[in-house]
Amino acid sequence: MKLLRTALASLCLASLLTACGEPSPEDASGSLDTSVQELPPFPDPNEEEPGGGGCGGCGGGSTPVTISTAQNTTPPVYINANTPMYPLAYGRPRDWCRQSSYVSMSYTSPLSSGGSLTFSGVVAPSTKVNISIYDTLGNLVKTHQTHHSHDNCVIAHQQEVTNTYGLTAGTYLVYASYWFIGIYLNDGWYFNGGQGPLAYTNDYVGSFVIQ
C-alpha cells in the first residue's frame, strides 16, 4: 500500500509539471544556455562618439580663416598709406603670368597675442608686398614685407609667416601695397589690359581679432 501511494504521488507530480509547461527534473539541465556570448568591443578613445559627443582633434573649436583683397574692395576705415611701394625691378612686366592679382591673409581663429598670420598672393613678378596692420583708430602697429614674387608672380605662403606678439586684445585692420597686374580672363586681361601694373597702395585685405 505504501509503495502504491509513492508511485501515485510521483505520477501526479510529473503530470502537474507537464501541465504547467515546466521541464521535468530530468530535462532541466538541458535547458540551460551554455554558449559563450561575445561582449561588445571597448570604445576607441581616439574615435569620435556618435552624435558629436566627442571632440577628437577639433582643436578647441578653432577655425581656419583666409581672406584676400579680391573679397574686400571697400575698407571699413580709410587710412592714408605711409608704407611705400616696392619698386618694380625690371620695369613694366609682360602679362605672361596669366593669373589675377590679389594678396591674402590666413590665420586660425580664435587668435591670441603671439598667434601667427600668414600672407600670400599673386603680384607683378620680382616684386614684394608691403603689409601694414592698423588698429581701429588708424595707428600703424605692425608691418611685414614679403619676399620677392617668383617668375610666375606667386608669393608663396611658406615664407610669409609673422606673429602678433605685442598686440593687445582688439580688432586690427590689414592693408597691402603691391603692384597689381590685372584680372585674367580666358580671353586675356581685363581692367588694366596691357597698360602694365598698377600701384595699389594700402589696398584693404581684411581684419582679425585678438582675444
mmCIF file of C-alpha atoms in Angstrom:
data_model
loop_
_atom_site.group_PDB
_atom_site.id
_atom_site.type_symbol
_atom_site.label_atom_id
_atom_site.label_comp_id
_atom_site.label_asym_id
_atom_site.label_seq_id
_atom_site.Cartn_x
_atom_site.Cartn_y
_atom_site.Cartn_z
ATOM 1 C CA MET A 1 0.000 0.000 0.000
ATOM 2 C CA LYS A 2 2.806 2.348 0.860
ATOM 3 C CA LEU A 3 4.556 1.611 -2.452
ATOM 4 C CA LEU A 4 1.333 2.302 -4.353
ATOM 5 C CA ARG A 5 0.950 5.734 -2.669
ATOM 6 C CA THR A 6 4.565 6.626 -3.566
ATOM 7 C CA ALA A 7 4.035 5.631 -7.211
ATOM 8 C CA LEU A 8 0.817 7.629 -7.432
ATOM 9 C CA ALA A 9 2.480 10.715 -5.899
ATOM 10 C CA SER A 10 5.338 10.565 -8.426
ATOM 11 C CA LEU A 11 2.860 10.197 -11.282
ATOM 12 C CA CYS A 12 0.839 13.194 -10.126
ATOM 13 C CA LEU A 13 3.940 15.370 -9.751
ATOM 14 C CA ALA A 14 5.112 14.541 -13.285
ATOM 15 C CA SER A 15 1.647 15.275 -14.662
ATOM 16 C CA LEU A 16 1.490 18.613 -12.825
ATOM 17 C CA LEU A 17 4.858 19.749 -14.162
ATOM 18 C CA THR A 18 3.909 18.816 -17.706
ATOM 19 C CA ALA A 19 0.629 20.693 -17.476
ATOM 20 C CA CYS A 20 2.374 23.879 -16.299
ATOM 21 C CA GLY A 21 4.903 23.787 -19.109
ATOM 22 C CA GLU A 22 7.824 23.276 -16.779
ATOM 23 C CA PRO A 23 10.575 20.864 -17.750
ATOM 24 C CA SER A 24 10.841 17.665 -15.835
ATOM 25 C CA PRO A 25 13.719 17.388 -13.410
ATOM 26 C CA GLU A 26 15.484 15.068 -15.821
ATOM 27 C CA ASP A 27 15.353 17.655 -18.647
ATOM 28 C CA ALA A 28 16.156 20.748 -16.534
ATOM 29 C CA SER A 29 19.889 20.610 -17.108
ATOM 30 C CA GLY A 30 19.421 20.534 -20.893
ATOM 31 C CA SER A 31 17.507 23.813 -20.929
ATOM 32 C CA LEU A 32 20.445 25.934 -19.738
ATOM 33 C CA ASP A 33 22.178 28.164 -22.358
ATOM 34 C CA THR A 34 25.831 27.260 -22.024
ATOM 35 C CA SER A 35 27.019 29.079 -25.206
ATOM 36 C CA VAL A 36 29.682 31.808 -24.899
ATOM 37 C CA GLN A 37 28.324 35.312 -25.511
ATOM 38 C CA GLU A 38 30.722 37.888 -27.037
ATOM 39 C CA LEU A 39 30.973 41.149 -25.131
ATOM 40 C CA PRO A 40 30.646 44.423 -27.105
ATOM 41 C CA PRO A 41 34.040 45.911 -28.023
ATOM 42 C CA PHE A 42 35.503 48.667 -25.887
ATOM 43 C CA PRO A 43 35.129 52.126 -27.485
ATOM 44 C CA ASP A 44 38.192 53.569 -29.174
ATOM 45 C CA PRO A 45 39.276 56.617 -27.117
ATOM 46 C CA ASN A 46 40.563 58.292 -30.307
ATOM 47 C CA GLU A 47 37.297 57.841 -32.141
ATOM 48 C CA GLU A 48 34.598 60.492 -32.042
ATOM 49 C CA GLU A 49 31.427 59.368 -30.331
ATOM 50 C CA PRO A 50 28.232 59.142 -32.409
ATOM 51 C CA GLY A 51 26.208 62.314 -32.342
ATOM 52 C CA GLY A 52 29.212 64.587 -31.935
ATOM 53 C CA GLY A 53 29.718 63.846 -28.260
ATOM 54 C CA GLY A 54 33.495 63.734 -28.627
ATOM 55 C CA CYS A 55 35.798 66.481 -29.841
ATOM 56 C CA GLY A 56 38.762 64.439 -31.064
ATOM 57 C CA GLY A 57 41.194 66.703 -32.876
ATOM 58 C CA CYS A 58 38.891 69.672 -33.206
ATOM 59 C CA GLY A 59 41.483 71.925 -31.588
ATOM 60 C CA GLY A 60 39.110 73.534 -29.129
ATOM 61 C CA GLY A 61 36.776 74.884 -31.800
ATOM 62 C CA SER A 62 39.443 76.678 -33.845
ATOM 63 C CA THR A 63 38.533 77.743 -37.386
ATOM 64 C CA PRO A 64 40.899 78.351 -40.343
ATOM 65 C CA VAL A 65 40.266 81.759 -41.917
ATOM 66 C CA THR A 66 41.548 83.079 -45.260
ATOM 67 C CA ILE A 67 40.617 86.484 -46.670
ATOM 68 C CA SER A 68 42.047 88.424 -49.593
ATOM 69 C CA THR A 69 41.911 91.716 -51.445
ATOM 70 C CA ALA A 70 39.704 90.011 -54.025
ATOM 71 C CA GLN A 71 36.997 89.619 -51.365
ATOM 72 C CA ASN A 72 37.250 93.078 -49.826
ATOM 73 C CA THR A 73 37.060 96.071 -52.136
ATOM 74 C CA THR A 74 35.806 98.720 -49.701
ATOM 75 C CA PRO A 75 37.816 99.213 -46.498
ATOM 76 C CA PRO A 76 35.831 99.891 -43.318
ATOM 77 C CA VAL A 77 38.254 102.687 -42.409
ATOM 78 C CA TYR A 78 40.105 104.874 -44.906
ATOM 79 C CA ILE A 79 43.754 105.126 -43.860
ATOM 80 C CA ASN A 80 46.347 107.209 -45.664
ATOM 81 C CA ALA A 81 49.190 104.984 -46.791
ATOM 82 C CA ASN A 82 52.503 105.528 -45.081
ATOM 83 C CA THR A 83 54.265 102.454 -46.469
ATOM 84 C CA PRO A 84 55.938 102.994 -49.856
ATOM 85 C CA MET A 85 55.503 100.714 -52.819
ATOM 86 C CA TYR A 86 58.348 98.316 -53.513
ATOM 87 C CA PRO A 87 59.965 99.464 -56.779
ATOM 88 C CA LEU A 88 59.499 97.459 -59.946
ATOM 89 C CA ALA A 89 62.696 95.543 -60.618
ATOM 90 C CA TYR A 90 62.505 95.291 -64.411
ATOM 91 C CA GLY A 91 60.065 97.972 -65.481
ATOM 92 C CA ARG A 92 56.618 97.009 -66.698
ATOM 93 C CA PRO A 93 56.270 93.217 -66.706
ATOM 94 C CA ARG A 94 54.560 91.368 -69.501
ATOM 95 C CA ASP A 95 51.273 89.558 -68.943
ATOM 96 C CA TRP A 96 52.729 86.041 -69.206
ATOM 97 C CA CYS A 97 51.897 85.271 -65.558
ATOM 98 C CA ARG A 98 48.308 84.591 -66.640
ATOM 99 C CA GLN A 99 46.921 84.976 -63.121
ATOM 100 C CA SER A 100 44.714 87.526 -61.431
ATOM 101 C CA SER A 101 46.365 89.697 -58.791
ATOM 102 C CA TYR A 102 45.491 89.551 -55.097
ATOM 103 C CA VAL A 103 47.026 89.471 -51.615
ATOM 104 C CA SER A 104 45.644 87.126 -48.982
ATOM 105 C CA MET A 105 45.966 86.617 -45.235
ATOM 106 C CA SER A 106 45.338 83.368 -43.325
ATOM 107 C CA TYR A 107 45.134 82.595 -39.627
ATOM 108 C CA THR A 108 43.401 80.332 -37.133
ATOM 109 C CA SER A 109 40.533 81.825 -35.146
ATOM 110 C CA PRO A 110 40.281 82.465 -32.231
ATOM 111 C CA LEU A 111 43.589 84.329 -32.369
ATOM 112 C CA SER A 112 45.543 85.187 -29.227
ATOM 113 C CA SER A 113 48.507 87.508 -28.780
ATOM 114 C CA GLY A 114 51.503 85.716 -30.231
ATOM 115 C CA GLY A 115 49.463 83.846 -32.804
ATOM 116 C CA SER A 116 50.526 83.514 -36.438
ATOM 117 C CA LEU A 117 49.469 85.403 -39.558
ATOM 118 C CA THR A 118 50.357 84.018 -42.977
ATOM 119 C CA PHE A 119 50.412 86.078 -46.177
ATOM 120 C CA SER A 120 50.494 85.067 -49.837
ATOM 121 C CA GLY A 121 49.398 86.414 -53.175
ATOM 122 C CA VAL A 122 49.907 86.995 -56.878
ATOM 123 C CA VAL A 123 51.525 90.299 -57.873
ATOM 124 C CA ALA A 124 53.857 91.658 -60.527
ATOM 125 C CA PRO A 125 56.878 89.358 -60.969
ATOM 126 C CA SER A 126 60.048 90.094 -58.964
ATOM 127 C CA THR A 127 58.248 92.498 -56.603
ATOM 128 C CA LYS A 128 57.431 92.459 -52.906
ATOM 129 C CA VAL A 129 54.285 93.251 -50.927
ATOM 130 C CA ASN A 130 54.330 95.658 -48.002
ATOM 131 C CA ILE A 131 51.788 94.694 -45.355
ATOM 132 C CA SER A 132 50.513 97.331 -42.904
ATOM 133 C CA ILE A 133 48.487 96.451 -39.801
ATOM 134 C CA TYR A 134 46.485 99.203 -38.058
ATOM 135 C CA ASP A 135 44.255 99.371 -35.016
ATOM 136 C CA THR A 136 40.721 100.699 -35.441
ATOM 137 C CA LEU A 137 41.918 104.220 -34.604
ATOM 138 C CA GLY A 138 44.225 104.219 -37.630
ATOM 139 C CA ASN A 139 47.505 103.752 -35.734
ATOM 140 C CA LEU A 140 50.106 101.677 -37.541
ATOM 141 C CA VAL A 141 51.049 98.856 -35.145
ATOM 142 C CA LYS A 142 52.928 96.348 -37.283
ATOM 143 C CA THR A 143 54.415 95.884 -40.770
ATOM 144 C CA HIS A 144 55.581 92.927 -42.820
ATOM 145 C CA GLN A 145 57.427 92.876 -46.133
ATOM 146 C CA THR A 146 57.224 89.690 -48.181
ATOM 147 C CA HIS A 147 59.932 88.005 -50.224
ATOM 148 C CA HIS A 148 60.104 88.616 -53.964
ATOM 149 C CA SER A 149 57.371 87.099 -56.068
ATOM 150 C CA HIS A 150 58.541 84.338 -58.392
ATOM 151 C CA ASP A 151 58.573 84.384 -62.177
ATOM 152 C CA ASN A 152 55.005 83.082 -62.070
ATOM 153 C CA CYS A 153 54.040 86.130 -59.953
ATOM 154 C CA VAL A 154 53.341 83.988 -56.886
ATOM 155 C CA ILE A 155 54.333 84.897 -53.330
ATOM 156 C CA ALA A 156 54.462 81.572 -51.526
ATOM 157 C CA HIS A 157 52.837 81.386 -48.103
ATOM 158 C CA GLN A 158 55.540 79.126 -46.629
ATOM 159 C CA GLN A 159 57.946 82.064 -46.235
ATOM 160 C CA GLU A 160 55.429 84.700 -45.152
ATOM 161 C CA VAL A 161 54.567 83.937 -41.528
ATOM 162 C CA THR A 162 54.595 86.639 -38.866
ATOM 163 C CA ASN A 163 53.327 86.714 -35.279
ATOM 164 C CA THR A 164 51.105 89.050 -33.300
ATOM 165 C CA TYR A 165 53.325 89.483 -30.245
ATOM 166 C CA GLY A 166 52.882 92.898 -28.660
ATOM 167 C CA LEU A 167 49.325 93.355 -29.916
ATOM 168 C CA THR A 168 46.661 93.641 -27.250
ATOM 169 C CA ALA A 169 43.115 92.332 -27.424
ATOM 170 C CA GLY A 170 41.026 94.046 -30.075
ATOM 171 C CA THR A 171 40.297 94.330 -33.796
ATOM 172 C CA TYR A 172 43.036 95.055 -36.348
ATOM 173 C CA LEU A 173 42.825 96.051 -39.995
ATOM 174 C CA VAL A 174 45.244 94.732 -42.626
ATOM 175 C CA TYR A 175 46.201 96.672 -45.770
ATOM 176 C CA ALA A 176 48.632 95.748 -48.557
ATOM 177 C CA SER A 177 50.667 97.828 -51.011
ATOM 178 C CA TYR A 178 51.615 95.933 -54.175
ATOM 179 C CA TRP A 179 51.839 96.043 -57.949
ATOM 180 C CA PHE A 180 48.554 94.868 -59.433
ATOM 181 C CA ILE A 181 48.862 93.253 -62.870
ATOM 182 C CA GLY A 182 45.174 92.818 -63.613
ATOM 183 C CA ILE A 183 42.343 90.312 -63.606
ATOM 184 C CA TYR A 184 42.910 87.492 -66.040
ATOM 185 C CA LEU A 185 40.045 86.052 -68.083
ATOM 186 C CA ASN A 186 40.129 83.274 -70.659
ATOM 187 C CA ASP A 187 40.330 85.771 -73.493
ATOM 188 C CA GLY A 188 43.042 87.941 -71.933
ATOM 189 C CA TRP A 189 43.476 90.788 -69.494
ATOM 190 C CA TYR A 190 40.638 92.752 -68.008
ATOM 191 C CA PHE A 191 40.629 96.069 -66.131
ATOM 192 C CA ASN A 192 44.095 97.400 -66.933
ATOM 193 C CA GLY A 193 44.636 95.439 -70.139
ATOM 194 C CA GLY A 194 48.167 95.769 -71.474
ATOM 195 C CA GLN A 195 48.879 99.052 -69.704
ATOM 196 C CA GLY A 196 51.254 97.412 -67.255
ATOM 197 C CA PRO A 197 50.977 97.074 -63.488
ATOM 198 C CA LEU A 198 49.038 99.475 -61.296
ATOM 199 C CA ALA A 199 50.259 100.660 -57.912
ATOM 200 C CA TYR A 200 47.779 99.549 -55.266
ATOM 201 C CA THR A 201 48.647 101.457 -52.114
ATOM 202 C CA ASN A 202 47.042 100.307 -48.879
ATOM 203 C CA ASP A 203 44.540 98.018 -50.547
ATOM 204 C CA TYR A 204 42.279 96.554 -47.865
ATOM 205 C CA VAL A 205 42.904 92.847 -47.200
ATOM 206 C CA GLY A 206 40.703 92.186 -44.172
ATOM 207 C CA SER A 207 40.642 92.187 -40.386
ATOM 208 C CA PHE A 208 41.409 89.882 -37.486
ATOM 209 C CA VAL A 209 40.504 89.888 -33.805
ATOM 210 C CA ILE A 210 42.848 89.124 -30.904
ATOM 211 C CA GLN A 211 41.035 87.780 -27.885
#
